[in-house]
């Protein structure tokens, strides 16, 4: 489980989750914006990693996906944990790379 909250992990989790959930539900950014009450530009900024959602925005996104905020946040925590483990594996791999000359 996540031991500390970092902005990069949250940003990546939001990017992945929004894209995956929209595709699973066959929604465009415009559809999610309409259902959530956020702007399409806001959704695009979240998905591109240029903006991190506020607490209020997370509730709005949950509404847009017709799920509870608790479920959305739980899904984000899972994604963040996955991202953190992936980063640790990549770091470990880069330490084990041997050069042959």
mmCIF file of N, CA, C and O in Angstrom:
data_model
loop_
_atom_site.group_PDB
_atom_site.id
_atom_site.type_symbol
_atom_site.label_atom_id
_atom_site.label_comp_id
_atom_site.label_asym_id
_atom_site.label_seq_id
_atom_site.Cartn_x
_atom_site.Cartn_y
_atom_site.Cartn_z
ATOM 1 N N UNK A 1 0.833 -1.183 0.000
ATOM 2 C CA UNK A 1 0.000 0.000 0.000
ATOM 3 C C UNK A 1 0.877 1.244 0.000
ATOM 4 O O UNK A 1 1.999 1.212 0.463
ATOM 5 N N UNK A 2 0.350 2.330 -0.465
ATOM 6 C CA UNK A 2 1.090 3.581 -0.570
ATOM 7 C C UNK A 2 1.526 4.046 0.814
ATOM 8 O O UNK A 2 0.737 4.123 1.731
ATOM 9 N N UNK A 3 2.807 4.360 0.941
ATOM 10 C CA UNK A 3 3.336 4.815 2.221
ATOM 11 C C UNK A 3 3.348 6.331 2.321
ATOM 12 O O UNK A 3 3.269 6.894 3.386
ATOM 13 N N UNK A 4 3.454 6.988 1.194
ATOM 14 C CA UNK A 4 3.433 8.451 1.191
ATOM 15 C C UNK A 4 2.744 8.924 -0.088
ATOM 16 O O UNK A 4 2.749 8.237 -1.096
ATOM 17 N N UNK A 5 2.156 10.072 0.009
ATOM 18 C CA UNK A 5 1.439 10.637 -1.130
ATOM 19 C C UNK A 5 2.375 11.552 -1.894
ATOM 20 O O UNK A 5 2.977 12.451 -1.306
ATOM 21 N N UNK A 6 2.541 11.293 -3.171
ATOM 22 C CA UNK A 6 3.349 12.209 -3.972
ATOM 23 C C UNK A 6 2.539 12.653 -5.180
ATOM 24 O O UNK A 6 1.700 11.919 -5.688
ATOM 25 N N UNK A 7 2.806 13.865 -5.608
ATOM 26 C CA UNK A 7 2.010 14.462 -6.677
ATOM 27 C C UNK A 7 2.158 13.715 -7.993
ATOM 28 O O UNK A 7 1.188 13.535 -8.715
ATOM 29 N N UNK A 8 3.359 13.244 -8.289
ATOM 30 C CA UNK A 8 3.548 12.523 -9.551
ATOM 31 C C UNK A 8 2.722 11.238 -9.580
ATOM 32 O O UNK A 8 2.089 10.918 -10.585
ATOM 33 N N UNK A 9 2.716 10.509 -8.481
ATOM 34 C CA UNK A 9 1.926 9.280 -8.417
ATOM 35 C C UNK A 9 0.447 9.549 -8.582
ATOM 36 O O UNK A 9 -0.258 8.830 -9.289
ATOM 37 N N UNK A 10 -0.030 10.605 -7.929
ATOM 38 C CA UNK A 10 -1.440 10.975 -8.056
ATOM 39 C C UNK A 10 -1.753 11.410 -9.483
ATOM 40 O O UNK A 10 -2.764 11.000 -10.059
ATOM 41 N N UNK A 11 -0.882 12.205 -10.066
ATOM 42 C CA UNK A 11 -1.087 12.676 -11.442
ATOM 43 C C UNK A 11 -1.189 11.496 -12.407
ATOM 44 O O UNK A 11 -2.094 11.445 -13.251
ATOM 45 N N UNK A 12 -0.267 10.537 -12.286
ATOM 46 C CA UNK A 12 -0.282 9.374 -13.171
ATOM 47 C C UNK A 12 -1.511 8.509 -12.935
ATOM 48 O O UNK A 12 -2.106 7.994 -13.878
ATOM 49 N N UNK A 13 -1.901 8.355 -11.675
ATOM 50 C CA UNK A 13 -3.084 7.549 -11.353
ATOM 51 C C UNK A 13 -4.336 8.183 -11.953
ATOM 52 O O UNK A 13 -5.183 7.484 -12.515
ATOM 53 N N UNK A 14 -4.460 9.488 -11.844
ATOM 54 C CA UNK A 14 -5.620 10.193 -12.408
ATOM 55 C C UNK A 14 -5.639 10.023 -13.916
ATOM 56 O O UNK A 14 -6.680 9.709 -14.507
ATOM 57 N N UNK A 15 -4.483 10.226 -14.561
ATOM 58 C CA UNK A 15 -4.400 10.085 -16.022
ATOM 59 C C UNK A 15 -4.894 8.703 -16.452
ATOM 60 O O UNK A 15 -5.744 8.578 -17.334
ATOM 61 N N UNK A 16 -4.328 7.670 -15.843
ATOM 62 C CA UNK A 16 -4.695 6.303 -16.219
ATOM 63 C C UNK A 16 -6.160 6.009 -15.944
ATOM 64 O O UNK A 16 -6.864 5.456 -16.790
ATOM 65 N N UNK A 17 -6.610 6.366 -14.750
ATOM 66 C CA UNK A 17 -7.975 6.044 -14.360
ATOM 67 C C UNK A 17 -9.004 6.740 -15.248
ATOM 68 O O UNK A 17 -9.959 6.106 -15.707
ATOM 69 N N UNK A 18 -8.829 8.025 -15.496
ATOM 70 C CA UNK A 18 -9.810 8.739 -16.320
ATOM 71 C C UNK A 18 -9.879 8.155 -17.724
ATOM 72 O O UNK A 18 -10.972 7.915 -18.244
ATOM 73 N N UNK A 19 -8.717 7.918 -18.324
ATOM 74 C CA UNK A 19 -8.713 7.351 -19.681
ATOM 75 C C UNK A 19 -9.352 5.968 -19.711
ATOM 76 O O UNK A 19 -10.171 5.681 -20.585
ATOM 77 N N UNK A 20 -8.986 5.120 -18.753
ATOM 78 C CA UNK A 20 -9.529 3.761 -18.725
ATOM 79 C C UNK A 20 -11.039 3.756 -18.499
ATOM 80 O O UNK A 20 -11.772 3.041 -19.186
ATOM 81 N N UNK A 21 -11.486 4.542 -17.529
ATOM 82 C CA UNK A 21 -12.920 4.558 -17.223
ATOM 83 C C UNK A 21 -13.729 5.163 -18.370
ATOM 84 O O UNK A 21 -14.812 4.676 -18.681
ATOM 85 N N UNK A 22 -13.214 6.200 -19.000
ATOM 86 C CA UNK A 22 -13.941 6.788 -20.142
ATOM 87 C C UNK A 22 -14.073 5.779 -21.270
ATOM 88 O O UNK A 22 -15.140 5.612 -21.853
ATOM 89 N N UNK A 23 -12.968 5.096 -21.581
ATOM 90 C CA UNK A 23 -12.994 4.109 -22.667
ATOM 91 C C UNK A 23 -13.922 2.951 -22.325
ATOM 92 O O UNK A 23 -14.671 2.485 -23.179
ATOM 93 N N UNK A 24 -13.851 2.478 -21.081
ATOM 94 C CA UNK A 24 -14.706 1.373 -20.655
ATOM 95 C C UNK A 24 -16.182 1.742 -20.799
ATOM 96 O O UNK A 24 -17.006 0.900 -21.147
ATOM 97 N N UNK A 25 -16.507 3.003 -20.562
ATOM 98 C CA UNK A 25 -17.898 3.461 -20.617
ATOM 99 C C UNK A 25 -18.256 4.111 -21.961
ATOM 100 O O UNK A 25 -19.347 4.644 -22.125
ATOM 101 N N UNK A 26 -17.279 4.071 -22.893
ATOM 102 C CA UNK A 26 -17.476 4.666 -24.212
ATOM 103 C C UNK A 26 -17.886 6.143 -24.100
ATOM 104 O O UNK A 26 -18.820 6.591 -24.760
ATOM 105 N N UNK A 27 -17.172 6.883 -23.263
ATOM 106 C CA UNK A 27 -17.450 8.308 -23.045
ATOM 107 C C UNK A 27 -16.332 9.148 -23.654
ATOM 108 O O UNK A 27 -15.164 8.772 -23.593
ATOM 109 N N UNK A 28 -16.705 10.271 -24.203
ATOM 110 C CA UNK A 28 -15.714 11.245 -24.650
ATOM 111 C C UNK A 28 -15.389 12.172 -23.482
ATOM 112 O O UNK A 28 -16.061 12.140 -22.439
ATOM 113 N N UNK A 29 -14.378 13.006 -23.658
ATOM 114 C CA UNK A 29 -14.081 14.011 -22.626
ATOM 115 C C UNK A 29 -15.288 14.929 -22.455
ATOM 116 O O UNK A 29 -15.615 15.324 -21.337
ATOM 117 N N UNK A 30 -15.934 15.244 -23.548
ATOM 118 C CA UNK A 30 -17.117 16.107 -23.486
ATOM 119 C C UNK A 30 -18.230 15.437 -22.677
ATOM 120 O O UNK A 30 -18.889 16.092 -21.858
ATOM 121 N N UNK A 31 -18.452 14.146 -22.888
ATOM 122 C CA UNK A 31 -19.477 13.411 -22.130
ATOM 123 C C UNK A 31 -19.186 13.451 -20.637
ATOM 124 O O UNK A 31 -20.078 13.705 -19.827
ATOM 125 N N UNK A 32 -17.928 13.169 -20.278
ATOM 126 C CA UNK A 32 -17.554 13.189 -18.859
ATOM 127 C C UNK A 32 -17.704 14.587 -18.281
ATOM 128 O O UNK A 32 -18.186 14.748 -17.160
ATOM 129 N N UNK A 33 -17.337 15.587 -19.041
ATOM 130 C CA UNK A 33 -17.483 16.969 -18.581
ATOM 131 C C UNK A 33 -18.953 17.286 -18.312
ATOM 132 O O UNK A 33 -19.300 17.840 -17.261
ATOM 133 N N UNK A 34 -19.801 16.911 -19.231
ATOM 134 C CA UNK A 34 -21.237 17.186 -19.086
ATOM 135 C C UNK A 34 -21.799 16.486 -17.848
ATOM 136 O O UNK A 34 -22.541 17.077 -17.064
ATOM 137 N N UNK A 35 -21.432 15.215 -17.658
ATOM 138 C CA UNK A 35 -21.962 14.448 -16.531
ATOM 139 C C UNK A 35 -21.387 14.879 -15.182
ATOM 140 O O UNK A 35 -22.044 14.749 -14.159
ATOM 141 N N UNK A 36 -20.159 15.383 -15.196
ATOM 142 C CA UNK A 36 -19.495 15.747 -13.940
ATOM 143 C C UNK A 36 -19.703 17.207 -13.543
ATOM 144 O O UNK A 36 -19.511 17.556 -12.389
ATOM 145 N N UNK A 37 -20.037 18.038 -14.518
ATOM 146 C CA UNK A 37 -20.148 19.468 -14.238
ATOM 147 C C UNK A 37 -18.826 20.210 -14.370
ATOM 148 O O UNK A 37 -18.740 21.407 -14.110
ATOM 149 N N UNK A 38 -17.777 19.493 -14.778
ATOM 150 C CA UNK A 38 -16.476 20.124 -15.030
ATOM 151 C C UNK A 38 -16.405 20.494 -16.509
ATOM 152 O O UNK A 38 -17.244 20.077 -17.294
ATOM 153 N N UNK A 39 -15.390 21.247 -16.896
ATOM 154 C CA UNK A 39 -15.246 21.593 -18.316
ATOM 155 C C UNK A 39 -14.462 20.507 -19.042
ATOM 156 O O UNK A 39 -13.695 19.753 -18.430
ATOM 157 N N UNK A 40 -14.631 20.438 -20.341
ATOM 158 C CA UNK A 40 -13.867 19.487 -21.148
ATOM 159 C C UNK A 40 -12.382 19.801 -21.046
ATOM 160 O O UNK A 40 -11.536 18.913 -20.985
ATOM 161 N N UNK A 41 -12.047 21.084 -20.993
ATOM 162 C CA UNK A 41 -10.650 21.496 -20.861
ATOM 163 C C UNK A 41 -10.048 20.991 -19.553
ATOM 164 O O UNK A 41 -8.890 20.565 -19.508
ATOM 165 N N UNK A 42 -10.828 21.024 -18.505
ATOM 166 C CA UNK A 42 -10.390 20.530 -17.200
ATOM 167 C C UNK A 42 -10.103 19.033 -17.283
ATOM 168 O O UNK A 42 -9.057 18.562 -16.805
ATOM 169 N N UNK A 43 -10.992 18.298 -17.905
ATOM 170 C CA UNK A 43 -10.800 16.851 -18.079
ATOM 171 C C UNK A 43 -9.523 16.603 -18.884
ATOM 172 O O UNK A 43 -8.708 15.745 -18.527
ATOM 173 N N UNK A 44 -9.328 17.357 -19.954
ATOM 174 C CA UNK A 44 -8.138 17.206 -20.802
ATOM 175 C C UNK A 44 -6.865 17.489 -20.006
ATOM 176 O O UNK A 44 -5.861 16.785 -20.159
ATOM 177 N N UNK A 45 -6.888 18.495 -19.149
ATOM 178 C CA UNK A 45 -5.717 18.821 -18.326
ATOM 179 C C UNK A 45 -5.406 17.702 -17.328
ATOM 180 O O UNK A 45 -4.243 17.371 -17.108
ATOM 181 N N UNK A 46 -6.443 17.108 -16.750
ATOM 182 C CA UNK A 46 -6.238 15.975 -15.837
ATOM 183 C C UNK A 46 -5.619 14.802 -16.598
ATOM 184 O O UNK A 46 -4.668 14.178 -16.135
ATOM 185 N N UNK A 47 -6.162 14.504 -17.766
ATOM 186 C CA UNK A 47 -5.699 13.349 -18.539
ATOM 187 C C UNK A 47 -4.302 13.544 -19.114
ATOM 188 O O UNK A 47 -3.596 12.576 -19.361
ATOM 189 N N UNK A 48 -3.901 14.780 -19.332
ATOM 190 C CA UNK A 48 -2.556 15.033 -19.860
ATOM 191 C C UNK A 48 -1.526 15.185 -18.749
ATOM 192 O O UNK A 48 -0.329 15.294 -19.014
ATOM 193 N N UNK A 49 -1.975 15.188 -17.504
ATOM 194 C CA UNK A 49 -1.059 15.315 -16.384
ATOM 195 C C UNK A 49 -0.629 16.739 -16.086
ATOM 196 O O UNK A 49 0.276 16.969 -15.300
ATOM 197 N N UNK A 50 -1.288 17.697 -16.716
ATOM 198 C CA UNK A 50 -0.930 19.098 -16.501
ATOM 199 C C UNK A 50 -1.609 19.696 -15.281
ATOM 200 O O UNK A 50 -1.262 20.796 -14.867
ATOM 201 N N UNK A 51 -2.575 18.962 -14.729
ATOM 202 C CA UNK A 51 -3.317 19.467 -13.577
ATOM 203 C C UNK A 51 -3.723 18.298 -12.690
ATOM 204 O O UNK A 51 -4.075 17.230 -13.184
ATOM 205 N N UNK A 52 -3.660 18.507 -11.398
ATOM 206 C CA UNK A 52 -4.080 17.499 -10.424
ATOM 207 C C UNK A 52 -5.451 17.906 -9.906
ATOM 208 O O UNK A 52 -5.664 19.072 -9.556
ATOM 209 N N UNK A 53 -6.400 16.983 -9.863
ATOM 210 C CA UNK A 53 -7.745 17.358 -9.409
ATOM 211 C C UNK A 53 -7.782 17.734 -7.931
ATOM 212 O O UNK A 53 -7.057 17.166 -7.120
ATOM 213 N N UNK A 54 -8.627 18.678 -7.626
ATOM 214 C CA UNK A 54 -8.882 19.042 -6.241
ATOM 215 C C UNK A 54 -9.815 17.999 -5.636
ATOM 216 O O UNK A 54 -10.374 17.159 -6.340
ATOM 217 N N UNK A 55 -9.996 18.076 -4.343
ATOM 218 C CA UNK A 55 -10.923 17.183 -3.655
ATOM 219 C C UNK A 55 -12.323 17.325 -4.257
ATOM 220 O O UNK A 55 -12.991 16.339 -4.546
ATOM 221 N N UNK A 56 -12.748 18.558 -4.496
ATOM 222 C CA UNK A 56 -14.051 18.822 -5.105
ATOM 223 C C UNK A 56 -14.139 18.184 -6.492
ATOM 224 O O UNK A 56 -15.147 17.577 -6.846
ATOM 225 N N UNK A 57 -13.069 18.304 -7.268
ATOM 226 C CA UNK A 57 -13.061 17.727 -8.618
ATOM 227 C C UNK A 57 -13.183 16.213 -8.586
ATOM 228 O O UNK A 57 -13.819 15.617 -9.460
ATOM 229 N N UNK A 58 -12.580 15.567 -7.587
ATOM 230 C CA UNK A 58 -12.704 14.113 -7.471
ATOM 231 C C UNK A 58 -14.160 13.707 -7.257
ATOM 232 O O UNK A 58 -14.632 12.735 -7.852
ATOM 233 N N UNK A 59 -14.876 14.470 -6.433
ATOM 234 C CA UNK A 59 -16.302 14.189 -6.225
ATOM 235 C C UNK A 59 -17.077 14.406 -7.523
ATOM 236 O O UNK A 59 -17.979 13.629 -7.852
ATOM 237 N N UNK A 60 -16.725 15.446 -8.261
ATOM 238 C CA UNK A 60 -17.394 15.717 -9.534
ATOM 239 C C UNK A 60 -17.125 14.614 -10.550
ATOM 240 O O UNK A 60 -18.027 14.190 -11.282
ATOM 241 N N UNK A 61 -15.882 14.130 -10.596
ATOM 242 C CA UNK A 61 -15.541 13.046 -11.514
ATOM 243 C C UNK A 61 -16.297 11.773 -11.152
ATOM 244 O O UNK A 61 -16.782 11.057 -12.034
ATOM 245 N N UNK A 62 -16.397 11.493 -9.863
ATOM 246 C CA UNK A 62 -17.158 10.313 -9.418
ATOM 247 C C UNK A 62 -18.598 10.426 -9.886
ATOM 248 O O UNK A 62 -19.178 9.467 -10.403
ATOM 249 N N UNK A 63 -19.167 11.607 -9.731
ATOM 250 C CA UNK A 63 -20.543 11.838 -10.199
ATOM 251 C C UNK A 63 -20.629 11.595 -11.706
ATOM 252 O O UNK A 63 -21.578 10.973 -12.194
ATOM 253 N N UNK A 64 -19.637 12.077 -12.442
ATOM 254 C CA UNK A 64 -19.614 11.903 -13.897
ATOM 255 C C UNK A 64 -19.570 10.449 -14.318
ATOM 256 O O UNK A 64 -20.112 10.074 -15.352
ATOM 257 N N UNK A 65 -18.909 9.614 -13.503
ATOM 258 C CA UNK A 65 -18.838 8.180 -13.792
ATOM 259 C C UNK A 65 -19.962 7.399 -13.112
ATOM 260 O O UNK A 65 -20.003 6.170 -13.184
ATOM 261 N N UNK A 66 -20.833 8.102 -12.432
ATOM 262 C CA UNK A 66 -21.960 7.486 -11.727
ATOM 263 C C UNK A 66 -21.474 6.435 -10.720
ATOM 264 O O UNK A 66 -21.951 5.300 -10.709
ATOM 265 N N UNK A 67 -20.492 6.846 -9.924
ATOM 266 C CA UNK A 67 -19.975 5.972 -8.870
ATOM 267 C C UNK A 67 -19.770 6.813 -7.616
ATOM 268 O O UNK A 67 -19.770 8.036 -7.690
ATOM 269 N N UNK A 68 -19.595 6.155 -6.507
ATOM 270 C CA UNK A 68 -19.361 6.901 -5.271
ATOM 271 C C UNK A 68 -17.943 7.470 -5.278
ATOM 272 O O UNK A 68 -17.036 6.936 -5.928
ATOM 273 N N UNK A 69 -17.767 8.558 -4.548
ATOM 274 C CA UNK A 69 -16.442 9.167 -4.424
ATOM 275 C C UNK A 69 -15.488 8.196 -3.731
ATOM 276 O O UNK A 69 -14.307 8.138 -4.069
ATOM 277 N N UNK A 70 -16.007 7.417 -2.803
ATOM 278 C CA UNK A 70 -15.183 6.430 -2.099
ATOM 279 C C UNK A 70 -14.623 5.415 -3.096
ATOM 280 O O UNK A 70 -13.445 5.063 -3.046
ATOM 281 N N UNK A 71 -15.456 4.959 -4.009
ATOM 282 C CA UNK A 71 -14.999 3.986 -5.015
ATOM 283 C C UNK A 71 -13.937 4.619 -5.917
ATOM 284 O O UNK A 71 -12.908 3.999 -6.194
ATOM 285 N N UNK A 72 -14.169 5.845 -6.381
ATOM 286 C CA UNK A 72 -13.207 6.520 -7.253
ATOM 287 C C UNK A 72 -11.874 6.698 -6.528
ATOM 288 O O UNK A 72 -10.816 6.395 -7.089
ATOM 289 N N UNK A 73 -11.912 7.150 -5.295
ATOM 290 C CA UNK A 73 -10.677 7.364 -4.536
ATOM 291 C C UNK A 73 -9.976 6.038 -4.275
ATOM 292 O O UNK A 73 -8.749 5.942 -4.376
ATOM 293 N N UNK A 74 -10.737 4.991 -3.993
ATOM 294 C CA UNK A 74 -10.154 3.661 -3.807
ATOM 295 C C UNK A 74 -9.451 3.206 -5.083
ATOM 296 O O UNK A 74 -8.344 2.640 -5.029
ATOM 297 N N UNK A 75 -10.066 3.437 -6.219
ATOM 298 C CA UNK A 75 -9.459 3.080 -7.499
ATOM 299 C C UNK A 75 -8.176 3.881 -7.730
ATOM 300 O O UNK A 75 -7.181 3.343 -8.238
ATOM 301 N N UNK A 76 -8.185 5.158 -7.338
ATOM 302 C CA UNK A 76 -6.989 5.988 -7.479
ATOM 303 C C UNK A 76 -5.860 5.477 -6.586
ATOM 304 O O UNK A 76 -4.708 5.432 -7.007
ATOM 305 N N UNK A 77 -6.190 5.098 -5.370
ATOM 306 C CA UNK A 77 -5.177 4.567 -4.457
ATOM 307 C C UNK A 77 -4.561 3.301 -5.049
ATOM 308 O O UNK A 77 -3.340 3.117 -5.016
ATOM 309 N N UNK A 78 -5.389 2.443 -5.621
ATOM 310 C CA UNK A 78 -4.890 1.222 -6.256
ATOM 311 C C UNK A 78 -3.943 1.565 -7.408
ATOM 312 O O UNK A 78 -2.873 0.969 -7.538
ATOM 313 N N UNK A 79 -4.327 2.528 -8.235
ATOM 314 C CA UNK A 79 -3.489 2.950 -9.366
ATOM 315 C C UNK A 79 -2.177 3.550 -8.871
ATOM 316 O O UNK A 79 -1.122 3.315 -9.455
ATOM 317 N N UNK A 80 -2.250 4.353 -7.802
ATOM 318 C CA UNK A 80 -1.041 4.963 -7.253
ATOM 319 C C UNK A 80 -0.097 3.896 -6.718
ATOM 320 O O UNK A 80 1.116 3.981 -6.916
ATOM 321 N N UNK A 81 -0.650 2.898 -6.061
ATOM 322 C CA UNK A 81 0.154 1.807 -5.534
ATOM 323 C C UNK A 81 0.835 1.059 -6.681
ATOM 324 O O UNK A 81 2.027 0.753 -6.622
ATOM 325 N N UNK A 82 0.088 0.791 -7.743
ATOM 326 C CA UNK A 82 0.635 0.133 -8.926
ATOM 327 C C UNK A 82 1.766 0.969 -9.524
ATOM 328 O O UNK A 82 2.837 0.452 -9.843
ATOM 329 N N UNK A 83 1.550 2.281 -9.656
ATOM 330 C CA UNK A 83 2.556 3.177 -10.229
ATOM 331 C C UNK A 83 3.819 3.184 -9.369
ATOM 332 O O UNK A 83 4.930 3.109 -9.886
ATOM 333 N N UNK A 84 3.641 3.229 -8.049
ATOM 334 C CA UNK A 84 4.787 3.253 -7.128
ATOM 335 C C UNK A 84 5.601 1.960 -7.256
ATOM 336 O O UNK A 84 6.824 2.000 -7.315
ATOM 337 N N UNK A 85 4.923 0.810 -7.305
ATOM 338 C CA UNK A 85 5.625 -0.465 -7.457
ATOM 339 C C UNK A 85 6.357 -0.538 -8.797
ATOM 340 O O UNK A 85 7.482 -1.028 -8.879
ATOM 341 N N UNK A 86 5.724 -0.029 -9.834
ATOM 342 C CA UNK A 86 6.329 -0.018 -11.165
ATOM 343 C C UNK A 86 7.602 0.834 -11.166
ATOM 344 O O UNK A 86 8.616 0.437 -11.728
ATOM 345 N N UNK A 87 7.550 1.999 -10.519
ATOM 346 C CA UNK A 87 8.716 2.875 -10.454
ATOM 347 C C UNK A 87 9.867 2.223 -9.690
ATOM 348 O O UNK A 87 11.028 2.349 -10.071
ATOM 349 N N UNK A 88 9.556 1.512 -8.605
ATOM 350 C CA UNK A 88 10.590 0.816 -7.835
ATOM 351 C C UNK A 88 11.239 -0.285 -8.674
ATOM 352 O O UNK A 88 12.452 -0.476 -8.630
ATOM 353 N N UNK A 89 10.421 -1.009 -9.448
ATOM 354 C CA UNK A 89 10.975 -2.052 -10.312
ATOM 355 C C UNK A 89 11.882 -1.462 -11.384
ATOM 356 O O UNK A 89 12.955 -1.997 -11.672
ATOM 357 N N UNK A 90 11.463 -0.357 -11.969
ATOM 358 C CA UNK A 90 12.288 0.294 -12.990
ATOM 359 C C UNK A 90 13.600 0.784 -12.402
ATOM 360 O O UNK A 90 14.652 0.669 -13.019
ATOM 361 N N UNK A 91 13.540 1.343 -11.191
ATOM 362 C CA UNK A 91 14.754 1.823 -10.529
ATOM 363 C C UNK A 91 15.693 0.658 -10.223
ATOM 364 O O UNK A 91 16.906 0.760 -10.410
ATOM 365 N N UNK A 92 15.132 -0.451 -9.765
ATOM 366 C CA UNK A 92 15.942 -1.631 -9.464
ATOM 367 C C UNK A 92 16.575 -2.185 -10.744
ATOM 368 O O UNK A 92 17.737 -2.590 -10.741
ATOM 369 N N UNK A 93 15.802 -2.199 -11.827
ATOM 370 C CA UNK A 93 16.319 -2.683 -13.110
ATOM 371 C C UNK A 93 17.495 -1.832 -13.579
ATOM 372 O O UNK A 93 18.479 -2.360 -14.082
ATOM 373 N N UNK A 94 17.360 -0.524 -13.451
ATOM 374 C CA UNK A 94 18.424 0.367 -13.939
ATOM 375 C C UNK A 94 19.704 0.196 -13.123
ATOM 376 O O UNK A 94 20.798 0.393 -13.638
ATOM 377 N N UNK A 95 19.592 -0.212 -11.864
ATOM 378 C CA UNK A 95 20.776 -0.458 -11.040
ATOM 379 C C UNK A 95 21.469 -1.757 -11.425
ATOM 380 O O UNK A 95 22.656 -1.925 -11.226
ATOM 381 N N UNK A 96 20.707 -2.696 -11.964
ATOM 382 C CA UNK A 96 21.248 -4.004 -12.306
ATOM 383 C C UNK A 96 21.760 -4.110 -13.743
ATOM 384 O O UNK A 96 22.205 -5.162 -14.163
ATOM 385 N N UNK A 97 21.663 -3.025 -14.500
ATOM 386 C CA UNK A 97 22.119 -3.041 -15.880
ATOM 387 C C UNK A 97 23.648 -3.085 -15.903
ATOM 388 O O UNK A 97 24.315 -2.322 -15.214
ATOM 389 N N UNK A 98 24.201 -4.010 -16.673
ATOM 390 C CA UNK A 98 25.644 -4.141 -16.768
ATOM 391 C C UNK A 98 26.082 -3.715 -18.166
ATOM 392 O O UNK A 98 25.438 -4.016 -19.150
ATOM 393 N N UNK A 99 27.156 -3.009 -18.192
ATOM 394 C CA UNK A 99 27.713 -2.566 -19.482
ATOM 395 C C UNK A 99 28.796 -3.533 -19.913
ATOM 396 O O UNK A 99 29.652 -3.910 -19.116
ATOM 397 N N UNK A 100 28.753 -3.905 -21.159
ATOM 398 C CA UNK A 100 29.790 -4.765 -21.734
ATOM 399 C C UNK A 100 30.489 -3.980 -22.809
ATOM 400 O O UNK A 100 29.862 -3.511 -23.756
ATOM 401 N N UNK A 101 31.776 -3.820 -22.649
ATOM 402 C CA UNK A 101 32.528 -3.079 -23.672
ATOM 403 C C UNK A 101 33.620 -3.912 -24.246
ATOM 404 O O UNK A 101 34.014 -4.925 -23.743
#
